[in-house]
Amino acid sequence: MRALVHRLVVLSGFLVAMAAQAETAIPSVLEPWRGWVSQGEEFRACPLIAGRPGSSAQDFLCAWPGVLTIDAGADGATFRQRWRVDAESSIPLPGDETRWPVDVTVDGKAAPVVGTNTPSVRLEVGSHEIRGRIPWSERPQTLRVQESAGLLALTVDGKPIAPAQRDGDDLTLGRSATQAPEADSIDLRVHRRITDGVPAMLTTEIAIGASGQAREEIIGPALPDGFAPLSLSGDWPARLDADGRLRVRVEAGTATLTLEARATSPLASITARLPAAPWPKQEIWSYAADPRLRVTTASSDVQVDPRQAEVPREWLDLPAFALADGAKLAIDERTRGLAPDDRNRLTLDREMWLDFDGNGWFARDRVHGEMLRGWRFDAAAPFVLERAEAIDARTGGGNEALLVTRGAGEGSSGVEWRTPAVDLSAGLRVANARTSLPATGWQDTFDRVTTTLHLPDGYRLFAAPGADSAAGSWISRWTLLDVFIAAIVVLLAYRAFGVAGAAIAALYLVLGYHEPGAPMWTLLTALALGLVARALPSGRLATTAQWFGRVAFLLLVLFALPFAAKQLRYALHPQLESDGQMVEFAAGDVARSSPKIAEAQVEEPAPATDSGIPPPASPAPAAPPPESRVGVFRHRAERDAVQDNKVAKTITVTGSNIRRADLIDHYGESTVVQTGAGEPGWNRAQRYVLSWSGPVLPTQNVRLVIAPPWLVRVLRVVLVALLAWLIARSIAPLVRARAQTAKAAVGAFAIGALVLCASPQARAQTFPTQDLLNELRSRVTEPPKCAPACATIESTEISARGDEIRVALIAHAADRVALPMPLDEKSLTLRSIIVDGAAQDGLARRDGSSWLALPRGVHRVELAFTAIADKIALAFPMKPMHVAFVG
């Protein structure tokens, strides 16, 4: 009692203190929980990058490097650097997988160095000094140094190098004094791919390996006769002269140039004309046929294995040929256009939701594949197409709404499709829920179909005849092992209770074998021990068997009580079976079409041409929009959410004429594109996956055997009654007072089940509550109130004297911020940083800019540079309000 009073006093004091405070300071009683609720948000203790909103870790800088000192010699390099870390971070070290640092210490203690390509150490919060060395037998010309090191002091063979030359992450060390100059040489490997088309396209990849000094090489001509260049790209600077030769700026290393060209005439054969050295004596040609245009084969004197010829990975499936100077690649044309047995290669991924009242279905389809003929998708009855979108795979989300029009068949609707690559998203509706449905719902043949069924609470799928597999359905769960175990239980029940007991046990197993938590092994053990105890003669062994039987019966009761309570609870409230999953809804737009719909005769879509090229779009009258179901859908969603004591997301439905720029080329400006009604998006416990493999024809049907909620409720109650009967009969052979004990057990079982059903789940009252912890988390992880405008540069004074450039900034910081510094890496070398009169060396590099950490307040930042060029372009990432120049 005294402890309870003490807790109430503490809680009341906490509430009074919270009410008395005008500001949002964290109470002392919650301070110990700060680390717990801010786990994963440690970066918020770091300075905010000026101009960022502060919503993610990318908006903060937590590791601040000092001057990186590197002393490189003939046998290796030593390095040291100081770091200030505001949140535990992984710190990169100089070197890579070929120049791995060794003997690395942090504050004088050995530190583990980990990583794949980039060596790094893990540093805790605070200031640390890192030392280490990188051994080598011959000094490399470059050393990898991460861009995050803003200040660098380089010494090579005892001589300071200023300024240090950096190219991204590569720091130039120069050629070793003992290293002899390497002779100039160049080696070429040429791979070509000819792609059949109108016109035919030629892709040439030239792999170059060079050594020696940087220089310009002239190679080629790079294209055979009959081809015109289109584009040139590569790792090194290059250009294509008018005579077809390549001018390449080569340096020591390897690079690849890619040249795209087109054929100037139809291809029947190609003759290779190889230039003089350094061009190779053989070229490797790959041929990619296009059977949609024509069926062709390529042949030459020497055919090679693509893998041994080291062709690019994307060309490994193509036939490859080695062509010397004057060799020919012949292209034999067999037929033009598509073969009679060629068809569209499509796959269908579908999600279907049954309405909460069971009166209809909604299907959300995703069609992938390649279209060769037809050039139209039509929905098959009873499916009604409500909306369709073309998914842009290149952008990953630039969807284009498609106009739904009437099809050639009576009552059918669909969309035109004019590209070979298919990525279609569609929404379909089945107004009346029927047990037999088309497997696809489209008037097309599919190579594979996968359908995910979502059933509301209380429904059950028993079987799906017509589908190749129906994962999750009642009949699909039964395996040969399950049948064998069930047969053993029925046999034991028959020996124990006779024919009636065997029938009741069989019915119990049929209904509850696959129910989660159903007593199965305990029931089998209790029946087996009961039979053993009854068969043994009186004596010590029989007594021991009876005691084991009583223990087994006790375990059976302990497992059966919660299972029975759960079944009765689900029978009364089926929504509880979803285990607290949230219901989510996705609302589509409702397009309002004009009531005037053309009644003209609909012509059949134009068939595909023999060449397999999509025909021009033919006009078709727009299909009438489906009846809006938004009001009914919102009512069902709110009703179900109230039953589950959950809050469904708000459904917003709008409609408008779509006049986007990307639709003008397809439809007229006055065209109204249907976008469908509200679409479900909930994911409850009743989820089943149907699949078909092989060609799935439009005529194939599937029959969905679904048990309605009233039947499932009755079966749950029957299941509990059957279990109670089996438990009551199992106790008979174990005790003498059979009738009295059985009645007591049944009574205790019923009372326990009712108590578990009626009593709410007990929860410990703890402090602080989860809501209070959530509130604490939201406060300690909120971004600075000034974000994104947490810093400004009031004024800048730039002075120049000789080769010395000084920049003085007056910076205002409303919070701890990372301020971008002005810099010209090509023309200036930063010598020193002074903040408020104190030297500072913590300068971090990120996103191509240098950042300096400043606390809250007004600060004077002085930067000293040394000019290394005659012309200087000092760039200010953050615009100063006033600028003065003295020079």
CSV table of N, CA and C in Angstrom, one decimal, residues 483-593:
chain,number,residue,atom,x,y,z
A,483,VAL,N,-2.6,-37.1,-43.1
A,483,VAL,CA,-3.6,-38.1,-43.2
A,483,VAL,C,-3.2,-39.3,-42.3
A,484,PHE,N,-1.9,-39.7,-42.3
A,484,PHE,CA,-1.5,-40.8,-41.5
A,484,PHE,C,-1.7,-40.6,-40.0
A,485,ILE,N,-1.3,-39.4,-39.6
A,485,ILE,CA,-1.5,-39.0,-38.1
A,485,ILE,C,-2.9,-39.0,-37.8
A,486,ALA,N,-3.8,-38.4,-38.6
A,486,ALA,CA,-5.2,-38.4,-38.3
A,486,ALA,C,-5.8,-39.8,-38.3
A,487,ALA,N,-5.3,-40.7,-39.1
A,487,ALA,CA,-5.8,-42.1,-39.1
A,487,ALA,C,-5.4,-42.8,-37.8
A,488,ILE,N,-4.2,-42.5,-37.3
A,488,ILE,CA,-3.8,-43.1,-36.0
A,488,ILE,C,-4.8,-42.6,-34.9
A,489,VAL,N,-5.0,-41.3,-34.9
A,489,VAL,CA,-5.9,-40.7,-33.8
A,489,VAL,C,-7.3,-41.4,-33.9
A,490,VAL,N,-7.8,-41.5,-35.1
A,490,VAL,CA,-9.2,-42.1,-35.3
A,490,VAL,C,-9.2,-43.5,-34.8
A,491,LEU,N,-8.1,-44.3,-35.1
A,491,LEU,CA,-8.0,-45.7,-34.7
A,491,LEU,C,-8.0,-45.8,-33.2
A,492,LEU,N,-7.2,-44.9,-32.5
A,492,LEU,CA,-7.2,-44.9,-31.1
A,492,LEU,C,-8.6,-44.6,-30.5
A,493,ALA,N,-9.2,-43.6,-31.1
A,493,ALA,CA,-10.6,-43.2,-30.6
A,493,ALA,C,-11.6,-44.4,-30.8
A,494,TYR,N,-11.4,-45.1,-31.9
A,494,TYR,CA,-12.3,-46.3,-32.1
A,494,TYR,C,-12.1,-47.4,-31.1
A,495,ARG,N,-10.8,-47.6,-30.7
A,495,ARG,CA,-10.5,-48.6,-29.7
A,495,ARG,C,-11.0,-48.2,-28.3
A,496,ALA,N,-11.0,-46.8,-28.1
A,496,ALA,CA,-11.3,-46.3,-26.8
A,496,ALA,C,-12.8,-46.1,-26.6
A,497,PHE,N,-13.5,-45.6,-27.7
A,497,PHE,CA,-14.9,-45.2,-27.5
A,497,PHE,C,-15.8,-45.8,-28.5
A,498,GLY,N,-15.3,-46.7,-29.4
A,498,GLY,CA,-16.2,-47.3,-30.3
A,498,GLY,C,-16.4,-46.5,-31.6
A,499,VAL,N,-17.4,-46.9,-32.3
A,499,VAL,CA,-17.7,-46.3,-33.6
A,499,VAL,C,-18.0,-44.8,-33.5
A,500,ALA,N,-18.9,-44.5,-32.5
A,500,ALA,CA,-19.3,-43.1,-32.3
A,500,ALA,C,-18.1,-42.2,-32.0
A,501,GLY,N,-17.2,-42.7,-31.1
A,501,GLY,CA,-16.0,-42.0,-30.8
A,501,GLY,C,-15.1,-41.8,-32.0
A,502,ALA,N,-15.0,-42.8,-32.8
A,502,ALA,CA,-14.1,-42.7,-34.0
A,502,ALA,C,-14.7,-41.6,-35.0
A,503,ALA,N,-16.0,-41.6,-35.1
A,503,ALA,CA,-16.7,-40.7,-36.0
A,503,ALA,C,-16.5,-39.2,-35.5
A,504,ILE,N,-16.7,-39.1,-34.2
A,504,ILE,CA,-16.5,-37.7,-33.6
A,504,ILE,C,-15.0,-37.3,-33.7
A,505,ALA,N,-14.0,-38.2,-33.5
A,505,ALA,CA,-12.6,-37.8,-33.6
A,505,ALA,C,-12.3,-37.4,-35.1
A,506,ALA,N,-12.9,-38.2,-36.0
A,506,ALA,CA,-12.6,-37.9,-37.4
A,506,ALA,C,-13.2,-36.5,-37.8
A,507,LEU,N,-14.4,-36.2,-37.3
A,507,LEU,CA,-15.0,-34.9,-37.6
A,507,LEU,C,-14.2,-33.8,-36.9
A,508,TYR,N,-13.7,-34.0,-35.7
A,508,TYR,CA,-12.8,-33.0,-35.0
A,508,TYR,C,-11.5,-32.8,-35.8
A,509,LEU,N,-10.9,-33.8,-36.3
A,509,LEU,CA,-9.7,-33.7,-37.1
A,509,LEU,C,-9.9,-33.0,-38.4
A,510,VAL,N,-11.1,-33.3,-39.0
A,510,VAL,CA,-11.4,-32.6,-40.3
A,510,VAL,C,-11.5,-31.1,-40.1
A,511,LEU,N,-12.2,-30.7,-39.0
A,511,LEU,CA,-12.4,-29.3,-38.7
A,511,LEU,C,-11.2,-28.6,-38.1
A,512,GLY,N,-10.5,-29.2,-37.3
A,512,GLY,CA,-9.5,-28.5,-36.5
A,512,GLY,C,-8.0,-28.9,-36.6
A,513,TYR,N,-7.7,-29.8,-37.5
A,513,TYR,CA,-6.4,-30.3,-37.6
A,513,TYR,C,-5.4,-29.2,-37.9
A,514,HIS,N,-5.8,-28.3,-38.8
A,514,HIS,CA,-4.9,-27.2,-39.2
A,514,HIS,C,-5.1,-25.9,-38.5
A,515,GLU,N,-6.0,-25.9,-37.5
A,515,GLU,CA,-6.2,-24.7,-36.8
A,515,GLU,C,-5.0,-24.4,-35.9
A,516,PRO,N,-4.5,-23.2,-35.8
A,516,PRO,CA,-3.4,-22.9,-34.9
A,516,PRO,C,-3.8,-23.2,-33.4
A,517,GLY,N,-2.9,-23.9,-32.8
A,517,GLY,CA,-3.1,-24.2,-31.3
A,517,GLY,C,-4.0,-25.4,-31.0
A,518,ALA,N,-4.5,-26.1,-32.1
A,518,ALA,CA,-5.4,-27.2,-31.8
A,518,ALA,C,-4.7,-28.3,-31.1
A,519,PRO,N,-5.3,-28.9,-30.0
A,519,PRO,CA,-4.7,-30.0,-29.3
A,519,PRO,C,-4.6,-31.3,-30.3
A,520,MET,N,-3.5,-31.7,-30.6
A,520,MET,CA,-3.4,-32.9,-31.5
A,520,MET,C,-2.5,-33.9,-30.9
A,521,TRP,N,-1.2,-33.6,-30.6
A,521,TRP,CA,-0.3,-34.6,-30.0
A,521,TRP,C,-0.7,-34.9,-28.5
A,522,THR,N,-1.2,-33.9,-27.8
A,522,THR,CA,-1.7,-34.2,-26.4
A,522,THR,C,-2.9,-35.1,-26.5
A,523,LEU,N,-3.8,-34.9,-27.4
A,523,LEU,CA,-5.0,-35.8,-27.6
A,523,LEU,C,-4.5,-37.2,-27.9
A,524,LEU,N,-3.6,-37.4,-28.8
A,524,LEU,CA,-3.1,-38.7,-29.2
A,524,LEU,C,-2.4,-39.4,-28.0
A,525,THR,N,-1.6,-38.6,-27.2
A,525,THR,CA,-0.9,-39.2,-26.1
A,525,THR,C,-2.0,-39.7,-25.0
A,526,ALA,N,-3.0,-38.8,-24.8
A,526,ALA,CA,-4.0,-39.2,-23.7
A,526,ALA,C,-4.7,-40.4,-24.1
A,527,LEU,N,-5.1,-40.5,-25.4
A,527,LEU,CA,-5.9,-41.7,-25.9
A,527,LEU,C,-5.0,-43.0,-25.8
A,528,ALA,N,-3.7,-42.8,-26.2
A,528,ALA,CA,-2.8,-44.0,-26.2
A,528,ALA,C,-2.6,-44.5,-24.8
A,529,LEU,N,-2.3,-43.6,-23.8
A,529,LEU,CA,-2.0,-44.0,-22.4
A,529,LEU,C,-3.3,-44.5,-21.8
A,530,GLY,N,-4.4,-44.0,-22.1
A,530,GLY,CA,-5.7,-44.5,-21.6
A,530,GLY,C,-5.9,-45.9,-22.0
A,531,LEU,N,-5.6,-46.2,-23.3
A,531,LEU,CA,-5.8,-47.6,-23.7
A,531,LEU,C,-4.8,-48.6,-23.1
A,532,VAL,N,-3.5,-48.1,-22.9
A,532,VAL,CA,-2.5,-48.9,-22.2
A,532,VAL,C,-2.9,-49.2,-20.8
A,533,ALA,N,-3.4,-48.1,-20.1
A,533,ALA,CA,-3.8,-48.4,-18.7
A,533,ALA,C,-5.0,-49.3,-18.6
A,534,ARG,N,-5.9,-49.3,-19.5
A,534,ARG,CA,-7.0,-50.2,-19.5
A,534,ARG,C,-6.6,-51.6,-19.8
A,535,ALA,N,-5.6,-51.8,-20.6
A,535,ALA,CA,-5.2,-53.1,-21.1
A,535,ALA,C,-4.3,-53.8,-20.1
A,536,LEU,N,-3.6,-53.1,-19.2
A,536,LEU,CA,-2.7,-53.7,-18.2
A,536,LEU,C,-3.5,-54.3,-17.1
A,537,PRO,N,-3.0,-55.5,-16.5
A,537,PRO,CA,-3.7,-56.0,-15.3
A,537,PRO,C,-3.3,-55.2,-14.1
A,538,SER,N,-4.2,-55.4,-13.1
A,538,SER,CA,-4.0,-54.6,-11.9
A,538,SER,C,-2.6,-54.9,-11.3
A,539,GLY,N,-2.0,-53.8,-10.8
A,539,GLY,CA,-0.6,-53.9,-10.3
A,539,GLY,C,0.1,-52.6,-10.4
A,540,ARG,N,1.4,-52.6,-10.1
A,540,ARG,CA,2.2,-51.4,-10.0
A,540,ARG,C,2.3,-50.8,-11.4
A,541,LEU,N,2.5,-51.7,-12.4
A,541,LEU,CA,2.6,-51.2,-13.8
A,541,LEU,C,1.4,-50.5,-14.3
A,542,ALA,N,0.2,-51.0,-13.9
A,542,ALA,CA,-1.1,-50.4,-14.3
A,542,ALA,C,-1.2,-49.0,-13.6
A,543,THR,N,-0.8,-49.0,-12.3
A,543,THR,CA,-0.9,-47.7,-11.5
A,543,THR,C,0.0,-46.7,-12.2
A,544,THR,N,1.2,-47.0,-12.6
A,544,THR,CA,2.1,-46.1,-13.2
A,544,THR,C,1.5,-45.6,-14.5
A,545,ALA,N,0.9,-46.5,-15.3
A,545,ALA,CA,0.3,-46.0,-16.5
A,545,ALA,C,-0.9,-45.1,-16.3
A,546,GLN,N,-1.7,-45.4,-15.2
A,546,GLN,CA,-2.8,-44.5,-14.9
A,546,GLN,C,-2.3,-43.1,-14.5
A,547,TRP,N,-1.2,-43.0,-13.8
A,547,TRP,CA,-0.6,-41.7,-13.4
A,547,TRP,C,-0.1,-41.0,-14.6
A,548,PHE,N,0.6,-41.7,-15.5
A,548,PHE,CA,1.0,-41.0,-16.7
A,548,PHE,C,-0.2,-40.6,-17.6
A,549,GLY,N,-1.3,-41.4,-17.6
A,549,GLY,CA,-2.5,-41.0,-18.3
A,549,GLY,C,-3.1,-39.7,-17.7
A,550,ARG,N,-3.1,-39.6,-16.3
A,550,ARG,CA,-3.6,-38.4,-15.7
A,550,ARG,C,-2.8,-37.1,-16.1
A,551,VAL,N,-1.5,-37.3,-16.1
A,551,VAL,CA,-0.6,-36.2,-16.5
A,551,VAL,C,-0.9,-35.8,-18.0
A,552,ALA,N,-1.0,-36.8,-18.8
A,552,ALA,CA,-1.4,-36.5,-20.2
A,552,ALA,C,-2.7,-35.8,-20.4
A,553,PHE,N,-3.7,-36.3,-19.6
A,553,PHE,CA,-5.0,-35.6,-19.6
A,553,PHE,C,-4.9,-34.2,-19.1
A,554,LEU,N,-4.1,-33.9,-18.1
A,554,LEU,CA,-4.0,-32.6,-17.6
A,554,LEU,C,-3.4,-31.7,-18.6
A,555,LEU,N,-2.3,-32.2,-19.3
A,555,LEU,CA,-1.8,-31.4,-20.4
A,555,LEU,C,-2.8,-31.1,-21.5
A,556,LEU,N,-3.6,-32.1,-21.8
A,556,LEU,CA,-4.6,-31.9,-22.8
A,556,LEU,C,-5.6,-30.8,-22.4
A,557,VAL,N,-6.0,-30.8,-21.2
A,557,VAL,CA,-6.9,-29.8,-20.7
A,557,VAL,C,-6.2,-28.4,-20.8
A,558,LEU,N,-4.9,-28.3,-20.4
A,558,LEU,CA,-4.2,-27.0,-20.4
A,558,LEU,C,-4.1,-26.5,-21.8
A,559,PHE,N,-3.9,-27.4,-22.8
A,559,PHE,CA,-3.8,-26.9,-24.2
A,559,PHE,C,-5.2,-26.6,-24.7
A,560,ALA,N,-6.2,-27.4,-24.3
A,560,ALA,CA,-7.5,-27.2,-24.9
A,560,ALA,C,-8.2,-26.0,-24.4
A,561,LEU,N,-8.0,-25.5,-23.2
A,561,LEU,CA,-8.8,-24.4,-22.7
A,561,LEU,C,-8.5,-23.1,-23.5
A,562,PRO,N,-7.2,-22.7,-23.7
A,562,PRO,CA,-7.0,-21.5,-24.5
A,562,PRO,C,-7.5,-21.6,-25.9
A,563,PHE,N,-7.3,-22.9,-26.5
A,563,PHE,CA,-7.8,-23.1,-27.8
A,563,PHE,C,-9.3,-22.9,-28.0
A,564,ALA,N,-10.0,-23.5,-27.0
A,564,ALA,CA,-11.5,-23.4,-27.1
A,564,ALA,C,-11.9,-22.0,-26.9
A,565,ALA,N,-11.3,-21.3,-25.9
A,565,ALA,CA,-11.6,-19.9,-25.7
A,565,ALA,C,-11.4,-19.0,-26.9
A,566,LYS,N,-10.3,-19.3,-27.6
A,566,LYS,CA,-10.0,-18.5,-28.8
A,566,LYS,C,-11.0,-18.8,-29.9
A,567,GLN,N,-11.4,-20.1,-30.1
A,567,GLN,CA,-12.4,-20.4,-31.1
A,567,GLN,C,-13.7,-19.8,-30.8
A,568,LEU,N,-14.2,-19.8,-29.6
A,568,LEU,CA,-15.4,-19.2,-29.2
A,568,LEU,C,-15.4,-17.7,-29.4
A,569,ARG,N,-14.2,-17.1,-29.1
A,569,ARG,CA,-14.1,-15.6,-29.3
A,569,ARG,C,-14.1,-15.3,-30.8
A,570,TYR,N,-13.5,-16.1,-31.6
A,570,TYR,CA,-13.5,-15.8,-33.1
A,570,TYR,C,-14.9,-16.0,-33.6
A,571,ALA,N,-15.6,-17.0,-33.0
A,571,ALA,CA,-17.0,-17.2,-33.5
A,571,ALA,C,-17.9,-16.0,-33.2
A,572,LEU,N,-17.7,-15.3,-32.1
A,572,LEU,CA,-18.4,-14.1,-31.7
A,572,LEU,C,-17.9,-12.9,-32.5
A,573,HIS,N,-16.6,-12.8,-32.6
A,573,HIS,CA,-16.0,-11.6,-33.2
A,573,HIS,C,-15.0,-12.0,-34.2
A,574,PRO,N,-15.3,-12.3,-35.5
A,574,PRO,CA,-14.3,-12.8,-36.5
A,574,PRO,C,-13.2,-11.8,-36.7
A,575,GLN,N,-13.4,-10.5,-36.4
A,575,GLN,CA,-12.4,-9.5,-36.7
A,575,GLN,C,-11.2,-9.7,-35.9
A,576,LEU,N,-11.3,-10.3,-34.7
A,576,LEU,CA,-10.2,-10.5,-33.8
A,576,LEU,C,-9.1,-11.5,-34.4
A,577,GLU,N,-9.5,-12.2,-35.4
A,577,GLU,CA,-8.6,-13.2,-35.9
A,577,GLU,C,-7.5,-12.6,-36.7
A,578,SER,N,-7.6,-11.3,-37.1
A,578,SER,CA,-6.6,-10.6,-37.9
A,578,SER,C,-5.4,-10.2,-37.1
A,579,ASP,N,-5.5,-10.4,-35.7
A,579,ASP,CA,-4.4,-10.1,-34.8
A,579,ASP,C,-3.9,-8.7,-34.9
A,580,GLY,N,-4.8,-7.8,-34.9
A,580,GLY,CA,-4.5,-6.4,-34.8
A,580,GLY,C,-3.9,-5.7,-36.1
A,581,GLN,N,-4.1,-6.4,-37.2
A,581,GLN,CA,-3.5,-5.8,-38.4
A,581,GLN,C,-4.4,-4.6,-38.9
A,582,MET,N,-3.7,-3.5,-39.3
A,582,MET,CA,-4.4,-2.3,-39.7
A,582,MET,C,-5.0,-2.5,-41.1
A,583,VAL,N,-6.2,-1.9,-41.3
A,583,VAL,CA,-6.9,-2.0,-42.6
A,583,VAL,C,-6.5,-0.7,-43.3
A,584,GLU,N,-6.0,-0.8,-44.6
A,584,GLU,CA,-5.6,0.3,-45.4
A,584,GLU,C,-6.4,0.3,-46.6
A,585,PHE,N,-6.7,1.5,-47.1
A,585,PHE,CA,-7.5,1.7,-48.3
A,585,PHE,C,-6.7,2.6,-49.2
A,586,ALA,N,-6.7,2.3,-50.5
A,586,ALA,CA,-6.2,3.2,-51.5
A,586,ALA,C,-7.3,3.6,-52.4
A,587,ALA,N,-7.4,4.9,-52.5
A,587,ALA,CA,-8.6,5.5,-53.3
A,587,ALA,C,-8.1,6.0,-54.6
A,588,GLY,N,-8.7,5.5,-55.7
A,588,GLY,CA,-8.4,6.0,-57.0
A,588,GLY,C,-9.3,7.1,-57.3
A,589,ASP,N,-9.0,7.8,-58.4
A,589,ASP,CA,-9.8,8.9,-58.8
A,589,ASP,C,-11.0,8.4,-59.6
A,590,VAL,N,-12.1,9.1,-59.5
A,590,VAL,CA,-13.3,8.8,-60.3
A,590,VAL,C,-13.5,9.8,-61.4
A,591,ALA,N,-13.4,9.3,-62.6
A,591,ALA,CA,-13.5,10.2,-63.8
A,591,ALA,C,-15.0,10.3,-64.2
A,592,ARG,N,-15.5,11.5,-64.4
A,592,ARG,CA,-16.8,11.7,-64.8
A,592,ARG,C,-16.9,11.9,-66.3
A,593,SER,N,-17.4,10.9,-67.0
A,593,SER,CA,-17.4,11.0,-68.5
A,593,SER,C,-18.7,11.7,-68.9
